[in-house]
N, C-alpha and C. Protein backbone atom coordinates (compact mmCIF):
# COMPACT_ATOMS: atom_id res chain seq x y z
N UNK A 1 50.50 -40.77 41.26
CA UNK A 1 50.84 -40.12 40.00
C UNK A 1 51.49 -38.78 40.28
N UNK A 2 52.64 -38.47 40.13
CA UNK A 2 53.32 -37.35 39.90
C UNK A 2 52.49 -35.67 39.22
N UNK A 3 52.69 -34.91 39.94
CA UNK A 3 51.81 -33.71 39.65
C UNK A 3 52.80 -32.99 38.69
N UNK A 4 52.15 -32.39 37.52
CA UNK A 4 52.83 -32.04 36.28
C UNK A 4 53.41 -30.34 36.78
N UNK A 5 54.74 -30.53 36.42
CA UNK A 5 55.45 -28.96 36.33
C UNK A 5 54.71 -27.72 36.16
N UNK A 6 54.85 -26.44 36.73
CA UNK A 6 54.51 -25.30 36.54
C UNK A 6 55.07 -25.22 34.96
N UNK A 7 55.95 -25.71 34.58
CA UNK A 7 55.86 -25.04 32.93
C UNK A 7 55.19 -25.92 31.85
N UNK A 8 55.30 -26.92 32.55
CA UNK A 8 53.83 -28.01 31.92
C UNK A 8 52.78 -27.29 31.80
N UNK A 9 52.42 -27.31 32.94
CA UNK A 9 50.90 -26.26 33.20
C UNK A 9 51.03 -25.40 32.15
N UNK A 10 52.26 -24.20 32.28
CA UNK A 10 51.87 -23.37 31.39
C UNK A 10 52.06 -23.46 30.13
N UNK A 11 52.54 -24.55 29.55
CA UNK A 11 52.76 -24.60 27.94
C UNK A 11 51.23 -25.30 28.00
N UNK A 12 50.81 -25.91 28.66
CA UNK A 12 49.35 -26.47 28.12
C UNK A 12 48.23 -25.49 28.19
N UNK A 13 48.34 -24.39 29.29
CA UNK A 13 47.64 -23.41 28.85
C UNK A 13 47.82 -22.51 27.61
N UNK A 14 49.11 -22.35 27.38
CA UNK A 14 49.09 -21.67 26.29
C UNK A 14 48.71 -22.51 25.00
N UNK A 15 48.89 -23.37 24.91
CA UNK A 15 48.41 -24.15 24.16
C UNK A 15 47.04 -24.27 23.56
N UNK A 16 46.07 -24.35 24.83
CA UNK A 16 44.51 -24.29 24.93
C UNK A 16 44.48 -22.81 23.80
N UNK A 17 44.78 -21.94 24.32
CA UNK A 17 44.43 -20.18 24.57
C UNK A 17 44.93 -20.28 22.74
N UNK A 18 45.95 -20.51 22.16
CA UNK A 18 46.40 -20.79 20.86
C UNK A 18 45.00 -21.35 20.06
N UNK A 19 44.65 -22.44 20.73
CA UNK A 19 44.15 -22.92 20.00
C UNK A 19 42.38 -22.31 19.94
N UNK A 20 42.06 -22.07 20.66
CA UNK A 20 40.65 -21.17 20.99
C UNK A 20 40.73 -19.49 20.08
N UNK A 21 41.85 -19.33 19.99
CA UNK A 21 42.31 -18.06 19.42
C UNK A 21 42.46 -18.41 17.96
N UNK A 22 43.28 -19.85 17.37
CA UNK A 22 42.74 -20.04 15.85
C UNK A 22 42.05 -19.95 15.66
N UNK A 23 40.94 -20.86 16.44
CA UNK A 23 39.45 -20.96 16.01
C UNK A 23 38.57 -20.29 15.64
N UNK A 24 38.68 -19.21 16.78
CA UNK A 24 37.96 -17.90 16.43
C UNK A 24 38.37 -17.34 15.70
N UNK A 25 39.84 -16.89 14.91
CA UNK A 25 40.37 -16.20 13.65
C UNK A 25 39.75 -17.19 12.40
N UNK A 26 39.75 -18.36 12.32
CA UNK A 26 39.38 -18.71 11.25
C UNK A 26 37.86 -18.45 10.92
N UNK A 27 37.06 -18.87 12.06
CA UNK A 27 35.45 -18.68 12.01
C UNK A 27 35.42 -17.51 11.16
N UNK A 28 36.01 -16.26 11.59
CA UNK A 28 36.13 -14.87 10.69
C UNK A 28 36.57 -15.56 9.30
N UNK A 29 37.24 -16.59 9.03
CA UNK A 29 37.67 -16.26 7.38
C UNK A 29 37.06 -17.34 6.67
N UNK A 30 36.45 -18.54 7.19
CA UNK A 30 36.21 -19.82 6.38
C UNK A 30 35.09 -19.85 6.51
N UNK A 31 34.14 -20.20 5.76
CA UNK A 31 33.10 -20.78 6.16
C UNK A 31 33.30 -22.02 6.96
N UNK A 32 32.01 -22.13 7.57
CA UNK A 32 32.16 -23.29 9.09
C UNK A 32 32.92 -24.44 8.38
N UNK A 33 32.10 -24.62 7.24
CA UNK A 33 32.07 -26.40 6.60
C UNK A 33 33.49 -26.63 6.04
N UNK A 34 34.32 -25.33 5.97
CA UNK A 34 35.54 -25.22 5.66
C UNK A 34 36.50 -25.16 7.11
N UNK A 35 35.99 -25.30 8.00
CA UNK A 35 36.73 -25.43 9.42
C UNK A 35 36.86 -26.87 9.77
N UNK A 36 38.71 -26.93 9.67
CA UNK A 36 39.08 -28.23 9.92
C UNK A 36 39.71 -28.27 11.69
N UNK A 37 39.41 -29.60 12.41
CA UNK A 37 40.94 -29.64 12.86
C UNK A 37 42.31 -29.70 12.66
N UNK A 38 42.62 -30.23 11.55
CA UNK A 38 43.50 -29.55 10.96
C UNK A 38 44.22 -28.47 10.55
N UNK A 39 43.03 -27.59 10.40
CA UNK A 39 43.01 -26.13 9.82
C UNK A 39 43.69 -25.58 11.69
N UNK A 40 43.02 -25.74 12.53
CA UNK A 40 43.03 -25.49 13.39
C UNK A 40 44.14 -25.41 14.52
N UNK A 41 45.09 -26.44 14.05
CA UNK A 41 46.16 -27.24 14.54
C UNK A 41 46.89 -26.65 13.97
N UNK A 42 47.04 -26.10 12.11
CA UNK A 42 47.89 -25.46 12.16
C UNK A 42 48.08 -24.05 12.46
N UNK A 43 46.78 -23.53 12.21
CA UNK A 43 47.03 -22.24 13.00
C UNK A 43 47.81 -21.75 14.20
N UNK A 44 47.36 -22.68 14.87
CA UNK A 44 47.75 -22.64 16.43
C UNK A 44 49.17 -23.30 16.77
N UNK A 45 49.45 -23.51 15.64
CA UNK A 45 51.10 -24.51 16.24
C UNK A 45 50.94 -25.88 17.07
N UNK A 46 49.73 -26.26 16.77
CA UNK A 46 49.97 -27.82 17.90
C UNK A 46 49.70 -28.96 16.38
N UNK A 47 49.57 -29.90 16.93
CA UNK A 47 49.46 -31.36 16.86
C UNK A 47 47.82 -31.40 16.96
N UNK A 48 46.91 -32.38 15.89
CA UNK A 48 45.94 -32.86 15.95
C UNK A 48 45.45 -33.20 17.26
N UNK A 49 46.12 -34.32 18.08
CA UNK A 49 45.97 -35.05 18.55
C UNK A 49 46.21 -34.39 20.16
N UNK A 50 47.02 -32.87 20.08
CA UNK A 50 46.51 -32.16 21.35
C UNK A 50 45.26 -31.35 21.39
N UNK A 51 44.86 -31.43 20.46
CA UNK A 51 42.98 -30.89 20.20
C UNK A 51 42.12 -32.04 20.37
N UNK A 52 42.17 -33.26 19.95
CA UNK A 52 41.21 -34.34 20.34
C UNK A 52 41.91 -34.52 22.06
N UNK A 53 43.09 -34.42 22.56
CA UNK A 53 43.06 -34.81 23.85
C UNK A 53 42.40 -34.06 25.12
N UNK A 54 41.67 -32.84 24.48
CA UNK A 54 40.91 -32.06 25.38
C UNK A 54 39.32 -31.85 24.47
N UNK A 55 39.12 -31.66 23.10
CA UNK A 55 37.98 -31.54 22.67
C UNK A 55 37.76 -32.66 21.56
N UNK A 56 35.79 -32.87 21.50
CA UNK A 56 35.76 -34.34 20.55
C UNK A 56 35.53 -34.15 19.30
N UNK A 57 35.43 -32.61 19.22
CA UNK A 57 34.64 -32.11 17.70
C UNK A 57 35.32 -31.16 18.02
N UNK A 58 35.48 -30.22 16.15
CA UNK A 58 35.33 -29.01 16.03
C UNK A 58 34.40 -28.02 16.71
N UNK A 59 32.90 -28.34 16.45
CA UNK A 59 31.74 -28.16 17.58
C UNK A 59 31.93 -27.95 19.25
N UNK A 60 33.27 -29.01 19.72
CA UNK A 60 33.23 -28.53 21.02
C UNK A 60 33.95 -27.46 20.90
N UNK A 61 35.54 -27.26 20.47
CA UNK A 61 36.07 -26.14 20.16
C UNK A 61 35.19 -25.12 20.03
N UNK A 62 34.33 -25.01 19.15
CA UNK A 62 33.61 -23.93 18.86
C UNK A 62 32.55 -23.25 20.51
N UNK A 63 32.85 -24.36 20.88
CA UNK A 63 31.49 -23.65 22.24
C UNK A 63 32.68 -23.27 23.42
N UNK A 64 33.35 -23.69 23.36
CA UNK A 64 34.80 -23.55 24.18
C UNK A 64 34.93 -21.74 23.65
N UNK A 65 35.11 -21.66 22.32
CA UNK A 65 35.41 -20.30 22.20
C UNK A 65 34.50 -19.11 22.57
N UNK A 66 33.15 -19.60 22.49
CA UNK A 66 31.93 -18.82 22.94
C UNK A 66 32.46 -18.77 24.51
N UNK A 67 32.24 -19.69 25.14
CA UNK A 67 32.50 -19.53 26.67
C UNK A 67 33.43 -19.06 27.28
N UNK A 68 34.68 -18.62 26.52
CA UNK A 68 35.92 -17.87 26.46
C UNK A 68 35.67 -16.59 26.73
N UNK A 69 34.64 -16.07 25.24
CA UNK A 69 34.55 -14.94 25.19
C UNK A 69 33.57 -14.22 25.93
N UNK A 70 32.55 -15.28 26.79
CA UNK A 70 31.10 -14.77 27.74
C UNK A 70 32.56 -14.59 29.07
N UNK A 71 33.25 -15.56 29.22
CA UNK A 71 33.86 -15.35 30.67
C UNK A 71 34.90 -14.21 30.85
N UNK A 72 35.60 -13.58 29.65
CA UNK A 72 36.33 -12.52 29.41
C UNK A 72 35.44 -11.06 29.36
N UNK A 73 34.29 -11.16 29.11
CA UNK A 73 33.27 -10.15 28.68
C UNK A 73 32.62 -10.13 30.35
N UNK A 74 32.08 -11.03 30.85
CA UNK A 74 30.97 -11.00 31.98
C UNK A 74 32.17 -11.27 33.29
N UNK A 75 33.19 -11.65 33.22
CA UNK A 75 34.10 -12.56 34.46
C UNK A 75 33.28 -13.35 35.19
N UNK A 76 33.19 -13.69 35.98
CA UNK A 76 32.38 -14.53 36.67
C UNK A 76 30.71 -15.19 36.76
N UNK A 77 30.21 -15.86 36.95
CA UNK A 77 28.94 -15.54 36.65
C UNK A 77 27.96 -15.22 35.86
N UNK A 78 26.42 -14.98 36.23
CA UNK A 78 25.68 -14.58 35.18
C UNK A 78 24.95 -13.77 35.91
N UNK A 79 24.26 -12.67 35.50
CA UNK A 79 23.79 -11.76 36.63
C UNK A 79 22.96 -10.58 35.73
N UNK A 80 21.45 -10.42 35.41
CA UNK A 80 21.18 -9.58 34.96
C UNK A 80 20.90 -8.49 35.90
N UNK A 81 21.14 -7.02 35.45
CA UNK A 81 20.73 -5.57 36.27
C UNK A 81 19.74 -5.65 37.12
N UNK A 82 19.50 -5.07 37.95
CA UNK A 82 18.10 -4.87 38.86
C UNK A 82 18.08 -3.54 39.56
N UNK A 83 17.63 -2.91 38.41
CA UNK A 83 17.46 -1.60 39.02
C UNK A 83 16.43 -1.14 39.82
N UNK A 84 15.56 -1.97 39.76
CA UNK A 84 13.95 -1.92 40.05
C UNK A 84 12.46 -1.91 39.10
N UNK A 85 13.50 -1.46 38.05
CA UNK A 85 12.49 -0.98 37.18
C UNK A 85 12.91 -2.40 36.13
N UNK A 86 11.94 -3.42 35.96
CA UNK A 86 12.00 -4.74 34.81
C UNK A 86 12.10 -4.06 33.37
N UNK A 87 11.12 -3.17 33.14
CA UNK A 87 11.49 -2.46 31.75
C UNK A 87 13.00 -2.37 30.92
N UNK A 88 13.14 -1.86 31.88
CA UNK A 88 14.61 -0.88 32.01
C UNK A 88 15.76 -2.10 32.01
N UNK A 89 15.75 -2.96 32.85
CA UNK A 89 16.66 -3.79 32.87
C UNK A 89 16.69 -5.14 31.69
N UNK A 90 15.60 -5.24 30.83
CA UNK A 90 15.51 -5.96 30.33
C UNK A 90 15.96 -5.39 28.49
N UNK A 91 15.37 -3.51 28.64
CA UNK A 91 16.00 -3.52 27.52
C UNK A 91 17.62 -3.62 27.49
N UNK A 92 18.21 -3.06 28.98
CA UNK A 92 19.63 -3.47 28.59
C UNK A 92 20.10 -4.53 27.97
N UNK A 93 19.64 -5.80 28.42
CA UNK A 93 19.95 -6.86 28.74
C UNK A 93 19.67 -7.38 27.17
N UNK A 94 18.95 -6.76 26.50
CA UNK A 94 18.28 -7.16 25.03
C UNK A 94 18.86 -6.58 24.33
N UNK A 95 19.54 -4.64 24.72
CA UNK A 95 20.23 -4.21 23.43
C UNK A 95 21.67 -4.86 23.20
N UNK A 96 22.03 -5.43 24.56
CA UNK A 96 23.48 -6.09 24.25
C UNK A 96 23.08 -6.96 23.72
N UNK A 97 22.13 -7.75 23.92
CA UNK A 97 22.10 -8.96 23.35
C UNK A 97 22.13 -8.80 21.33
N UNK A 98 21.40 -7.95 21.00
CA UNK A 98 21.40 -7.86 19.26
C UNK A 98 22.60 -7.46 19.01
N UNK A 99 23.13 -6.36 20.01
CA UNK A 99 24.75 -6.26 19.93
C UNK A 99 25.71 -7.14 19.42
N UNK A 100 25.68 -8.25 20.43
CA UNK A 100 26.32 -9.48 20.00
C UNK A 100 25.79 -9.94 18.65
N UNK A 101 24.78 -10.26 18.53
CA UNK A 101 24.20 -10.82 17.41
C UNK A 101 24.69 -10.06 16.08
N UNK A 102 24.54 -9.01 16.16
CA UNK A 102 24.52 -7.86 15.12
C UNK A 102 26.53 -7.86 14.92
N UNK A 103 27.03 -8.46 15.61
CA UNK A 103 28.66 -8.43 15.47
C UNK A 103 29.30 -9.74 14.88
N UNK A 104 30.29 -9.71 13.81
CA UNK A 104 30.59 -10.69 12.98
C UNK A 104 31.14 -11.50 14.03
N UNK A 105 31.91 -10.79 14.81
CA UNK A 105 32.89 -11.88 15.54
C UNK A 105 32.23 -12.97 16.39
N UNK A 106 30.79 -12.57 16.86
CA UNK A 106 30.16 -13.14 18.20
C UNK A 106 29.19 -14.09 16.96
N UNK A 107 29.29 -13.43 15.79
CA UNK A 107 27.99 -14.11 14.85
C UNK A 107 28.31 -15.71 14.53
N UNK A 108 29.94 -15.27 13.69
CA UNK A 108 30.14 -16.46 12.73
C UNK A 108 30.89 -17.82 14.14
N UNK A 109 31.16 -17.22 15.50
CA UNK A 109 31.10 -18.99 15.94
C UNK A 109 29.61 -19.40 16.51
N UNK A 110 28.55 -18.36 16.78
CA UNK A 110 27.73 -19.06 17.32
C UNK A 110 26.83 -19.89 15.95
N UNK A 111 26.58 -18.97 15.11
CA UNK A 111 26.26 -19.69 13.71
C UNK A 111 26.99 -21.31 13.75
N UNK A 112 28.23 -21.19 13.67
CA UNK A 112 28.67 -22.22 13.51
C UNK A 112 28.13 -22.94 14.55
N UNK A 113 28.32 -22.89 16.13
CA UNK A 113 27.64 -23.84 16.93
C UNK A 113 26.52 -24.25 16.72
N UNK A 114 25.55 -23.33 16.12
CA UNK A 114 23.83 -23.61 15.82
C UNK A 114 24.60 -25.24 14.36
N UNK A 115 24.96 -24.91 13.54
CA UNK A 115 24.80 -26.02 12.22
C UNK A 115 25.34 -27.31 13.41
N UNK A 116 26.49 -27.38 14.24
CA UNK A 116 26.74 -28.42 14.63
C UNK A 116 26.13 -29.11 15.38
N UNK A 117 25.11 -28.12 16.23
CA UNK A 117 24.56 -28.46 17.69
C UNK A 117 23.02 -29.51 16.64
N UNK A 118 22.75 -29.08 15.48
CA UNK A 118 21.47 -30.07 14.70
C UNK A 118 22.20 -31.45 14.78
N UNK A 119 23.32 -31.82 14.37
CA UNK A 119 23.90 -32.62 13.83
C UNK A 119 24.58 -33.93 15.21
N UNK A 120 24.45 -32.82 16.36
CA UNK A 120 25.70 -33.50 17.29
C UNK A 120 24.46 -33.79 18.71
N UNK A 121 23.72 -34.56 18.95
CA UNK A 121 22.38 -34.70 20.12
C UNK A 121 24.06 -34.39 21.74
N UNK A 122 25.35 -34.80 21.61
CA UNK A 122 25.90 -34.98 23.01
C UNK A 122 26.55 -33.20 22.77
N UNK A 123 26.79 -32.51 21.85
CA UNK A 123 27.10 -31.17 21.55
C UNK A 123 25.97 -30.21 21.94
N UNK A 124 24.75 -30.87 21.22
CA UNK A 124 23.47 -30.10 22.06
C UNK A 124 23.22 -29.82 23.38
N UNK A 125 23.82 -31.01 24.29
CA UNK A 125 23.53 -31.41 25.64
C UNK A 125 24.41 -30.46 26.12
N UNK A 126 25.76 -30.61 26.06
CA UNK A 126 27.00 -29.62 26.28
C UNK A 126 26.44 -27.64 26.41
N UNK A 127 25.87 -27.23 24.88
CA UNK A 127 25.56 -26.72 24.74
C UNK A 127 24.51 -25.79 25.74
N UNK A 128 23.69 -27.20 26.12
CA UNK A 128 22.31 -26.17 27.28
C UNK A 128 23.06 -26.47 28.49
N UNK A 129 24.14 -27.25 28.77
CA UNK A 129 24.27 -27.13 30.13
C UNK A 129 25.38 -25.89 30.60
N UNK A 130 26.40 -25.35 29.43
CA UNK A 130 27.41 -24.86 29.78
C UNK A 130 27.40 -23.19 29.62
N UNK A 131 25.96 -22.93 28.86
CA UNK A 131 25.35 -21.93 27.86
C UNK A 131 24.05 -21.77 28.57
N UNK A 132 23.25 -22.57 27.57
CA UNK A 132 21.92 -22.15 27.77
C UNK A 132 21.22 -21.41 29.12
N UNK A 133 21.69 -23.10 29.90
CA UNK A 133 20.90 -23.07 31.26
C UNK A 133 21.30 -22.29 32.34
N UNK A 134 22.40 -21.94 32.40
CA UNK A 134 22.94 -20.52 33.37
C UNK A 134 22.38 -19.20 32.88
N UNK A 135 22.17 -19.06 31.45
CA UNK A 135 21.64 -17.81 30.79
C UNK A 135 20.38 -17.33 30.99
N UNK A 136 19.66 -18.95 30.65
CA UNK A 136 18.40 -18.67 31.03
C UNK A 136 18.13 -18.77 32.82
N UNK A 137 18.48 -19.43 33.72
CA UNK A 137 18.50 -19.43 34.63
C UNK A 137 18.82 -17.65 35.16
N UNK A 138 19.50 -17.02 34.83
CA UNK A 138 20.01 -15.51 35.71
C UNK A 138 18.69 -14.74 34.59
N UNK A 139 18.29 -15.14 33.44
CA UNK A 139 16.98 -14.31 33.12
C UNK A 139 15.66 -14.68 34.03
N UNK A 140 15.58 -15.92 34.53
CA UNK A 140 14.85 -16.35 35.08
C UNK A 140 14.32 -15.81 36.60
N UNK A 141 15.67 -15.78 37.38
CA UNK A 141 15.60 -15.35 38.19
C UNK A 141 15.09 -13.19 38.30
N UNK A 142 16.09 -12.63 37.91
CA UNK A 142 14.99 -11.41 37.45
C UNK A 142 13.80 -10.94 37.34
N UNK A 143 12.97 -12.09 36.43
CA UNK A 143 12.12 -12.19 36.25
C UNK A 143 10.99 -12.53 37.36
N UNK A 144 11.86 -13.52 38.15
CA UNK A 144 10.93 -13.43 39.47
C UNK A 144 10.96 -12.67 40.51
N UNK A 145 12.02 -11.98 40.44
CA UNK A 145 12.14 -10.48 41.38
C UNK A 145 10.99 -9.66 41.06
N UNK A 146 10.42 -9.43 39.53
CA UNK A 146 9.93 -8.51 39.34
C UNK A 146 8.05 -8.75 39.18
N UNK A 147 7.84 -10.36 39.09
CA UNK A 147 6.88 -11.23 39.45
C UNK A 147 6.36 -11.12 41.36
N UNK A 148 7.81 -11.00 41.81
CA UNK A 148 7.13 -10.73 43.95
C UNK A 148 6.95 -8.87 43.70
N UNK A 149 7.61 -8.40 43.12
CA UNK A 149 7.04 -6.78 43.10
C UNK A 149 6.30 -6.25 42.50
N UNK A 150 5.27 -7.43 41.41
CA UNK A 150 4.33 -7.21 41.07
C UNK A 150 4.19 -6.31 39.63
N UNK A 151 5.69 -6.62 39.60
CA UNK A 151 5.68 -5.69 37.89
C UNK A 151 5.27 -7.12 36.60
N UNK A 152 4.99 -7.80 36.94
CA UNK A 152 4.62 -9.15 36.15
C UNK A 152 3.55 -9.85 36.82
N UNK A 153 2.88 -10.29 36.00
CA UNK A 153 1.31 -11.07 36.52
C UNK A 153 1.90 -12.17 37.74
N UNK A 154 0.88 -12.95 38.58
CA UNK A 154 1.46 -13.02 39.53
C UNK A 154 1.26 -14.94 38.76
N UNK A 155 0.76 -15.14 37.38
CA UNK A 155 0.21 -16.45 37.12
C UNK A 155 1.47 -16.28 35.61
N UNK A 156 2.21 -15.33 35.01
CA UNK A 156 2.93 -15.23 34.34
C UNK A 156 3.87 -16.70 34.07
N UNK A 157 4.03 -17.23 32.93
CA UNK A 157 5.07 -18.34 32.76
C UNK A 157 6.16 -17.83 32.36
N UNK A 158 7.24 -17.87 33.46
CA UNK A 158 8.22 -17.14 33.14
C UNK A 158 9.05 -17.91 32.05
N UNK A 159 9.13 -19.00 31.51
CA UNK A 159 9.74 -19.91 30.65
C UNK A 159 9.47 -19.50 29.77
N UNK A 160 8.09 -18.85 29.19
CA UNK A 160 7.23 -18.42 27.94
C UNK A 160 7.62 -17.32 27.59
N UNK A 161 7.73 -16.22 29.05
CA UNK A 161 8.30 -14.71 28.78
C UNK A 161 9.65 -14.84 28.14
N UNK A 162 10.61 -15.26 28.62
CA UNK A 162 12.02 -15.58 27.60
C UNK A 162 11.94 -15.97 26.59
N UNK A 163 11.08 -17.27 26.63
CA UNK A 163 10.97 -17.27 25.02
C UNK A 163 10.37 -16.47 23.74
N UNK A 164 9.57 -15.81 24.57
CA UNK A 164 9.04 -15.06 23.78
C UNK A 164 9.82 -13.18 23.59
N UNK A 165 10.92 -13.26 24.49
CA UNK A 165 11.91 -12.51 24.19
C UNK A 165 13.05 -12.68 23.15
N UNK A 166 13.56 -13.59 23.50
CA UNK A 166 14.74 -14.27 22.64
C UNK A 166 14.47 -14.80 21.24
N UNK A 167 13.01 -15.80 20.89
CA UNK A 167 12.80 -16.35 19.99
C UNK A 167 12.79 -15.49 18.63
N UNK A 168 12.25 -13.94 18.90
CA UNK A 168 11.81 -13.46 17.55
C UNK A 168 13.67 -12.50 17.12
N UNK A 169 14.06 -12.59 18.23
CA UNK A 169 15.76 -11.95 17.53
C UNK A 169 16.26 -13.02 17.27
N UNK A 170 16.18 -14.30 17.64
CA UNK A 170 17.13 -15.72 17.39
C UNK A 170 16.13 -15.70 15.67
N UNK A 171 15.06 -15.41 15.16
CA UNK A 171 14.79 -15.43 14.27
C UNK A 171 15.38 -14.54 13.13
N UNK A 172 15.03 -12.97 13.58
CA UNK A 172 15.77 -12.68 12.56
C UNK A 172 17.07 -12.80 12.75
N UNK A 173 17.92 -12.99 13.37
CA UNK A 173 19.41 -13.49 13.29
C UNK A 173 19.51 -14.22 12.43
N UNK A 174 18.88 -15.31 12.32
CA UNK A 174 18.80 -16.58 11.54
C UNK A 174 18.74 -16.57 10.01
N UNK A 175 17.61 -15.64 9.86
CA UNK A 175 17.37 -15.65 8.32
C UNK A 175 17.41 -14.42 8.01
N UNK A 176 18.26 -13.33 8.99
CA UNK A 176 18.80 -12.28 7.92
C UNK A 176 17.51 -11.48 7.42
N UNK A 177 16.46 -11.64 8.29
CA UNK A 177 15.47 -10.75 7.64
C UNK A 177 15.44 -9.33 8.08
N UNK A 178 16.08 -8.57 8.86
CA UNK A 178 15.80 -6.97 9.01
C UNK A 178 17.20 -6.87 10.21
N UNK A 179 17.07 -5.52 10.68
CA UNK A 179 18.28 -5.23 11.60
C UNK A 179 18.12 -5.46 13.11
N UNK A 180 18.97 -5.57 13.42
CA UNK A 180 19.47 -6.15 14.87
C UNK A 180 19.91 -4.60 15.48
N UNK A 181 18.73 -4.12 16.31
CA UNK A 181 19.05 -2.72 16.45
C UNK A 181 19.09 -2.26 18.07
N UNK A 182 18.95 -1.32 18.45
CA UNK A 182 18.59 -0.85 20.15
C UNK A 182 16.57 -1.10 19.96
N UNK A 183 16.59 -0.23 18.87
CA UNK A 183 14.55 -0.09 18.45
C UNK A 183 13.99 -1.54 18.32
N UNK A 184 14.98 -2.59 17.97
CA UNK A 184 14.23 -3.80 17.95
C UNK A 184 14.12 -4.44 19.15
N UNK A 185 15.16 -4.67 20.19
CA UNK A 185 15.20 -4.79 20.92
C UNK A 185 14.49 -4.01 22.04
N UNK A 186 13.96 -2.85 22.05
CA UNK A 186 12.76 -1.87 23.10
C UNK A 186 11.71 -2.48 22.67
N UNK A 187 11.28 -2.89 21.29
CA UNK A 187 9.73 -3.16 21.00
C UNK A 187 9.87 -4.02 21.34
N UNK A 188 10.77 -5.33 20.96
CA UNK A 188 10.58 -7.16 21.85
C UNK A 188 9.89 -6.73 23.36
N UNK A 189 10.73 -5.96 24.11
CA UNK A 189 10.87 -5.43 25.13
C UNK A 189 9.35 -5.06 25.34
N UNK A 190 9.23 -3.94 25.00
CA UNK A 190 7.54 -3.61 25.42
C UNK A 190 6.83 -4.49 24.77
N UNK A 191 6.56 -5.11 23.75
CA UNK A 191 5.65 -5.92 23.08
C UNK A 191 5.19 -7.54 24.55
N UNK A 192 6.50 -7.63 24.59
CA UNK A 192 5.82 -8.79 26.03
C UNK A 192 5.69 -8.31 26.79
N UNK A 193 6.24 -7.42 27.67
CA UNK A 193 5.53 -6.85 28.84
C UNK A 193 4.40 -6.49 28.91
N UNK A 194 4.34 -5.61 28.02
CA UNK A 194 2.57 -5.51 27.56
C UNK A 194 1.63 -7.05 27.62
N UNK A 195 2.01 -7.81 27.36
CA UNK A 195 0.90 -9.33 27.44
C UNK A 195 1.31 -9.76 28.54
N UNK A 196 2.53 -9.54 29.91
CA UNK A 196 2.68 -10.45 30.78
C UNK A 196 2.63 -9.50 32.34
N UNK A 197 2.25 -7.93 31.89
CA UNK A 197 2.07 -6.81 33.32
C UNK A 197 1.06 -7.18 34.31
């Protein structure tokens, strides 16, 4: 099989980058349930049918654009701080995190990924392998740095400590019940450490 042209290549990248770039402009203006491929296709100047030849849903698009914007933001990798001090590195790691949360742009595609990811069990799967599990994996690891130096119980479930970090901001995110602040994120912060020192 014949290897495709350097300007092949690059009209299909630009193409991709078009179309990851509608997506995310519209997320800002439509509600999700109002996000078509269509809608999408024309934004971007392509053809339907060059969006199904790389993604199977709107939903994948949508996690495509998240992973766009983690790999433009982080470049490479996943890697939380280690200063020595777990405190310290975890509130960083938590005030960016409401950061994001607390920002329309980072809000309205992951929102949108949450309604699709109920609906889609092979979008879900996508989801923890391309997302989740590297995220939680580089919290994970941290966590056991600071488990051999004894800043964490030595019987600690580190699976439980994340969750019990993440779960109560993935809450109020969710239902909009109070602010997404630096102060919310220090108390998550001390509130488990305190049950897992």
């Amino acid at each position: 099989m014949a290897s495709q042209s350097p300007t092949h290549t690059r009209r299909r990248e630009r193409s991709r980058v078009a179309i990851l770039d509608a997506t995310r402009d519209l997320l800002g203006e439509v509600p999700y349930a109002k996000l078509t491929i269509e809608s999408i296709a024309a934004r971007a100047g392509v053809g339907k049918q060059t969006i199904y030849r790389w993604w199977e849903s709107k939903g994948a698009v949508v996690l495509d654009v998240l992973l766009a914007a983690g790999e433009s933001a982080e470049g490479t990798g996943i890697e939380l701080p280690d200063s020595g001090d777990l405190a310290t590195d975890l509130r960083v790691v938590l005030r960016a995190t409401t950061a994001e949360f607390a920002d329309p742009s980072f809000s309205a595609p992951i929102r949108a990924l949450m309604i699709e990811i109920i609906a889609d069990p092979a979008l879900a799967a996508l989801y923890r392998e391309k997302l989740q599990q590297p995220t939680h994996h580089a919290i994970r690891t941290r966590l056991r740095s600071a488990q051999d130096a004894g800043q964490l119980r030595p019987d600690a479930d580190l699976d439980l400590v994340i969750d019990m970090l993440y779960a109560p901001l993935t809450q109020r995110w969710l239902l909009h019940t109070s602010a997404l602040d630096d102060a919310f994120a220090d108390a998550l912060v001390d509130g488990v450490l305190r049950g897992f020192a």
